[in-house]
GROMACS .gro file of C-alpha atoms in nm:
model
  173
    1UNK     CA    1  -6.912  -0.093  -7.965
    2UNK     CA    2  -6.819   0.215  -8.122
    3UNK     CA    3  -7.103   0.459  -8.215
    4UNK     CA    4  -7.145   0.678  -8.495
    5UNK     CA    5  -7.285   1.022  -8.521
    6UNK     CA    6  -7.525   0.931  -8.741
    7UNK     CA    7  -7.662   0.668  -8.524
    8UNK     CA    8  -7.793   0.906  -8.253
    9UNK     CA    9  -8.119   0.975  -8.222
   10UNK     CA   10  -8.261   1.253  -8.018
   11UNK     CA   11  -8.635   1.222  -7.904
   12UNK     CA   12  -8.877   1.435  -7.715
   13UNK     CA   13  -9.099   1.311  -7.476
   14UNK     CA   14  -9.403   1.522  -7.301
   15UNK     CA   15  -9.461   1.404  -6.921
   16UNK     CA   16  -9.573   1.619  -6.615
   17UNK     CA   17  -9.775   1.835  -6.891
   18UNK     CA   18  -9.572   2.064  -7.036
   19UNK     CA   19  -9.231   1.946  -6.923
   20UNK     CA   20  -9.013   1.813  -7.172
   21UNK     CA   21  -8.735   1.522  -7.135
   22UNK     CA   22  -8.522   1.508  -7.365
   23UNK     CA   23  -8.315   1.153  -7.401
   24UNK     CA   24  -8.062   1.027  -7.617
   25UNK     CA   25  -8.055   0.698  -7.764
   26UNK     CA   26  -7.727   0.539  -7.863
   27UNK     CA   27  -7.875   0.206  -8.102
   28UNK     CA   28  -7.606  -0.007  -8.216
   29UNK     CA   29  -7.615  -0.261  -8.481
   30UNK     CA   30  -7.763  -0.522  -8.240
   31UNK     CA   31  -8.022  -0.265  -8.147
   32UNK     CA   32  -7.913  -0.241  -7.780
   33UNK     CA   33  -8.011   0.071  -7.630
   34UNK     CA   34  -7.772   0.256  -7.404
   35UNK     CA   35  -7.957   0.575  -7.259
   36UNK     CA   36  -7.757   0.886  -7.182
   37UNK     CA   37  -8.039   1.077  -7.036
   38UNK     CA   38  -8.022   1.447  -7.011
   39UNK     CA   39  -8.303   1.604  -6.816
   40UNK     CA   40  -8.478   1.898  -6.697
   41UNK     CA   41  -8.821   2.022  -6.636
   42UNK     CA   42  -8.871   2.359  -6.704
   43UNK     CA   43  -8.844   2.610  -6.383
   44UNK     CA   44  -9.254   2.672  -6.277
   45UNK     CA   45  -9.401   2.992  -6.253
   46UNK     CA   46  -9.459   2.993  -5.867
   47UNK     CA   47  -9.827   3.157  -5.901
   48UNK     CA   48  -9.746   3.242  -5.520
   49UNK     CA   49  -9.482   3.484  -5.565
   50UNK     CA   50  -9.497   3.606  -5.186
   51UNK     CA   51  -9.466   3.221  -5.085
   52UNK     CA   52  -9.130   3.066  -4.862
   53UNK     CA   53  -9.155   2.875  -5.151
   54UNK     CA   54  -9.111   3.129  -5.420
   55UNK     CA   55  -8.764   3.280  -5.156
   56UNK     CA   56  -8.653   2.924  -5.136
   57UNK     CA   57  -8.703   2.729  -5.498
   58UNK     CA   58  -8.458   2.873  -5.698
   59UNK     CA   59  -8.348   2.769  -6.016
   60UNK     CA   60  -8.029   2.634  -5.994
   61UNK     CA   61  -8.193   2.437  -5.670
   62UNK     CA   62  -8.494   2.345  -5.931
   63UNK     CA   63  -8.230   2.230  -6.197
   64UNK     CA   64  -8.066   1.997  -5.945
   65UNK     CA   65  -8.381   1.871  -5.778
   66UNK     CA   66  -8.650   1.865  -6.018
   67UNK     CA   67  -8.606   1.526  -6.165
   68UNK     CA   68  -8.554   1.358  -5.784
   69UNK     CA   69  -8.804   1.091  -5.689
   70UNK     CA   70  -8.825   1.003  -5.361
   71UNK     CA   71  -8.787   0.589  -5.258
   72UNK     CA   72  -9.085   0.584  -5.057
   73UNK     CA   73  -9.354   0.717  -5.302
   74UNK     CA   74  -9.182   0.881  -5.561
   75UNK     CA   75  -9.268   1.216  -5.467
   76UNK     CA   76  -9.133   1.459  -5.656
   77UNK     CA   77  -9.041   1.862  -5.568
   78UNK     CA   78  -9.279   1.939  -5.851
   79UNK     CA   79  -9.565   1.821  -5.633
   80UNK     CA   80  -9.441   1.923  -5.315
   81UNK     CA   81  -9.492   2.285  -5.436
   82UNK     CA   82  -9.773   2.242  -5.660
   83UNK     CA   83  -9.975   2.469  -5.421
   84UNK     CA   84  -9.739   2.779  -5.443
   85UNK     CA   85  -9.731   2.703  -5.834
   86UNK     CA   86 -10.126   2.681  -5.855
   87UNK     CA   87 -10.244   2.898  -5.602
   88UNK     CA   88 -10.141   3.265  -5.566
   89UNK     CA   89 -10.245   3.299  -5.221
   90UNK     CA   90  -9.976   3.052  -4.986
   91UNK     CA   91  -9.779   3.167  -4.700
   92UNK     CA   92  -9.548   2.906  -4.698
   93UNK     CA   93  -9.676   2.643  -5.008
   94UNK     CA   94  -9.508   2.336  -4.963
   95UNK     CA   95  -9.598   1.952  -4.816
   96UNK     CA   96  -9.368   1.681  -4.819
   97UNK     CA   97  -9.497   1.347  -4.930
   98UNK     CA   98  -9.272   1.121  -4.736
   99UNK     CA   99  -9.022   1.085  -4.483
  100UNK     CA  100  -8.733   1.076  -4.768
  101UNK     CA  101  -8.895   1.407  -4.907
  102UNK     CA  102  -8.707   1.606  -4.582
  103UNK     CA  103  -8.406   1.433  -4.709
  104UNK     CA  104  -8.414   1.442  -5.082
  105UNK     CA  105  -8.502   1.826  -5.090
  106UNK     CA  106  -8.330   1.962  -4.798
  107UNK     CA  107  -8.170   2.176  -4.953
  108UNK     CA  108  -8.514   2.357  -4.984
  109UNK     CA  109  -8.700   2.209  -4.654
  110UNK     CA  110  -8.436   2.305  -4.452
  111UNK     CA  111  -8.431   2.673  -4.479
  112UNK     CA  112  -8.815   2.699  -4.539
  113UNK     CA  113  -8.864   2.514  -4.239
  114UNK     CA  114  -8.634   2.712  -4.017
  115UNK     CA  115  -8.780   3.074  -4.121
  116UNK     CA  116  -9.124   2.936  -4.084
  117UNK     CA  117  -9.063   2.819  -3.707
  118UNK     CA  118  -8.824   3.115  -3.651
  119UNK     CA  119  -8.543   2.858  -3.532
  120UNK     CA  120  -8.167   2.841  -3.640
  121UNK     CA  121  -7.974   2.538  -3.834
  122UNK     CA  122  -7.885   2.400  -3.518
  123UNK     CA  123  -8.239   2.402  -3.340
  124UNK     CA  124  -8.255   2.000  -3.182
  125UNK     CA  125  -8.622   1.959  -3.156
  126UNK     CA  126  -8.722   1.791  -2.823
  127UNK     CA  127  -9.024   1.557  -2.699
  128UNK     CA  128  -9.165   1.587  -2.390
  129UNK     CA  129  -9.449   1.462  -2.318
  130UNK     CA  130  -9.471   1.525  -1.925
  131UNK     CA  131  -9.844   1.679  -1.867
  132UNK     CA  132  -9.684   1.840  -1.539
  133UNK     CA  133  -9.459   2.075  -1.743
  134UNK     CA  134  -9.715   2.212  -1.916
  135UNK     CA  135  -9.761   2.627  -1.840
  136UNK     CA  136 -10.016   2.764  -2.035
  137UNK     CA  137 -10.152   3.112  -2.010
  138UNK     CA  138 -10.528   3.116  -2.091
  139UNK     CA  139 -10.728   3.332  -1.931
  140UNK     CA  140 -10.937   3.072  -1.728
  141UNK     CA  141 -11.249   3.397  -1.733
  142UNK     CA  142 -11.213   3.391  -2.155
  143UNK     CA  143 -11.486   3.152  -2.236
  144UNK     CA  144 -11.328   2.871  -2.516
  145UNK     CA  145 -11.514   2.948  -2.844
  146UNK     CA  146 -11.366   2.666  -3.065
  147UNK     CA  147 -11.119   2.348  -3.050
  148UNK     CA  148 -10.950   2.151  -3.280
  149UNK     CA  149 -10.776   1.788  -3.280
  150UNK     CA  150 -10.616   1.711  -3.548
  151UNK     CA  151 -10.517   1.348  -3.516
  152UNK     CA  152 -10.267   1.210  -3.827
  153UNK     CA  153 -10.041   0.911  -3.894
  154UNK     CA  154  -9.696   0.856  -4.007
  155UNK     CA  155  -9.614   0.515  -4.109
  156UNK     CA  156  -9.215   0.398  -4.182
  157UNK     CA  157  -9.212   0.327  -4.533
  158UNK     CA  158  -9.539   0.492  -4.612
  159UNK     CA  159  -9.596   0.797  -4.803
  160UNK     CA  160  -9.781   1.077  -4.628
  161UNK     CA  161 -10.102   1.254  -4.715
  162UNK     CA  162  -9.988   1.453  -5.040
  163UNK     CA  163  -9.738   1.121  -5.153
  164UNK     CA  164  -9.920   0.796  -5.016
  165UNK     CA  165  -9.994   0.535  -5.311
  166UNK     CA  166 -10.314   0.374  -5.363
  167UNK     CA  167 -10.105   0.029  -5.256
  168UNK     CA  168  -9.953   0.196  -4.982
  169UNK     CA  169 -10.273   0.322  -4.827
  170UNK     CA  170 -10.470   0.027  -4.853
  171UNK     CA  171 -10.185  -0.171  -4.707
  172UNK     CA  172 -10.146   0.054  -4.406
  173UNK     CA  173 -10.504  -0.069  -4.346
   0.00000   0.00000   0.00000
């Protein structure tokens, strides 16, 4: 069908608070929809200007990545950095809400990761969990003040803390 000028229609819709979408509607005759969508959310004031976060979220990243939703929970990079955008006092500022948030943003993980660790782009991380290799150097006259466990899951196909739906955590019951 061929579309006339005067049969586009833009529209603005408000989602994510303040960040605009704006999407074009082509409406033929038949009043078939065919959505061209052109999209961006507004680059965030990262609140946490001293953050990895603020050094690795850039704006031509944010304009690429900030309308990606992740398969697993739909995480978005919007609330993987809501910390460094609300808070003005994060180091790093960043969680990943799935497994397919590494993936999906890498081009921000990556680098954020590596400076925090102090490793290169070609660190292989390695597993071994042989209690005889273990070295340690506490000083065995230091009396131990304070331990902590932290004990967490990761479930294929399950969001993690920050991105885990209400269905997904009461099926991982």
């Amino acid at each position: 069908a061929v579309v006339s000028t005067q049969s586009k229609q833009w529209y603005q819709r408000r989602v994510h608070g303040d960040s605009a979408i704006s999407v074009q509607l082509i409406c033929t005759s038949f009043c078939l929809l065919d959505p061209i969508i052109e999209m961006s959310v507004p680059f965030p004031e990262i609140k946490s200007n001293h953050s990895l976060v603020a050094k690795y979220v850039t704006e031509p990243l944010w304009k690429k990545l900030s309308m990606v939703k992740t398969k697993t929970s739909g995480f978005t990079l919007s609330k993987a950095i809501a910390c460094a955008v609300e808070f003005d006092n994060q180091h790093c500022g960043i969680y990943a809400g799935d497994w397919d948030t590494y993936k999906d943003f890498a081009a921000v993980f990556d680098p954020l990761i590596q400076e925090y660790h102090g490793i290169s782009a070609d660190s292989v991380h390695t597993s071994d969990m042989d209690v005889a290799k273990i070295q340690g150097n506490i000083d065995p006259k230091a009396p131990v003040h304070s331990t902590r466990i932290r004990v967490g899951r990761s479930i294929d196909g399950f969001g993690l803390s920050p991105g885990i739906t209400k269905e997904q955590r009461l099926g991982s019951r």
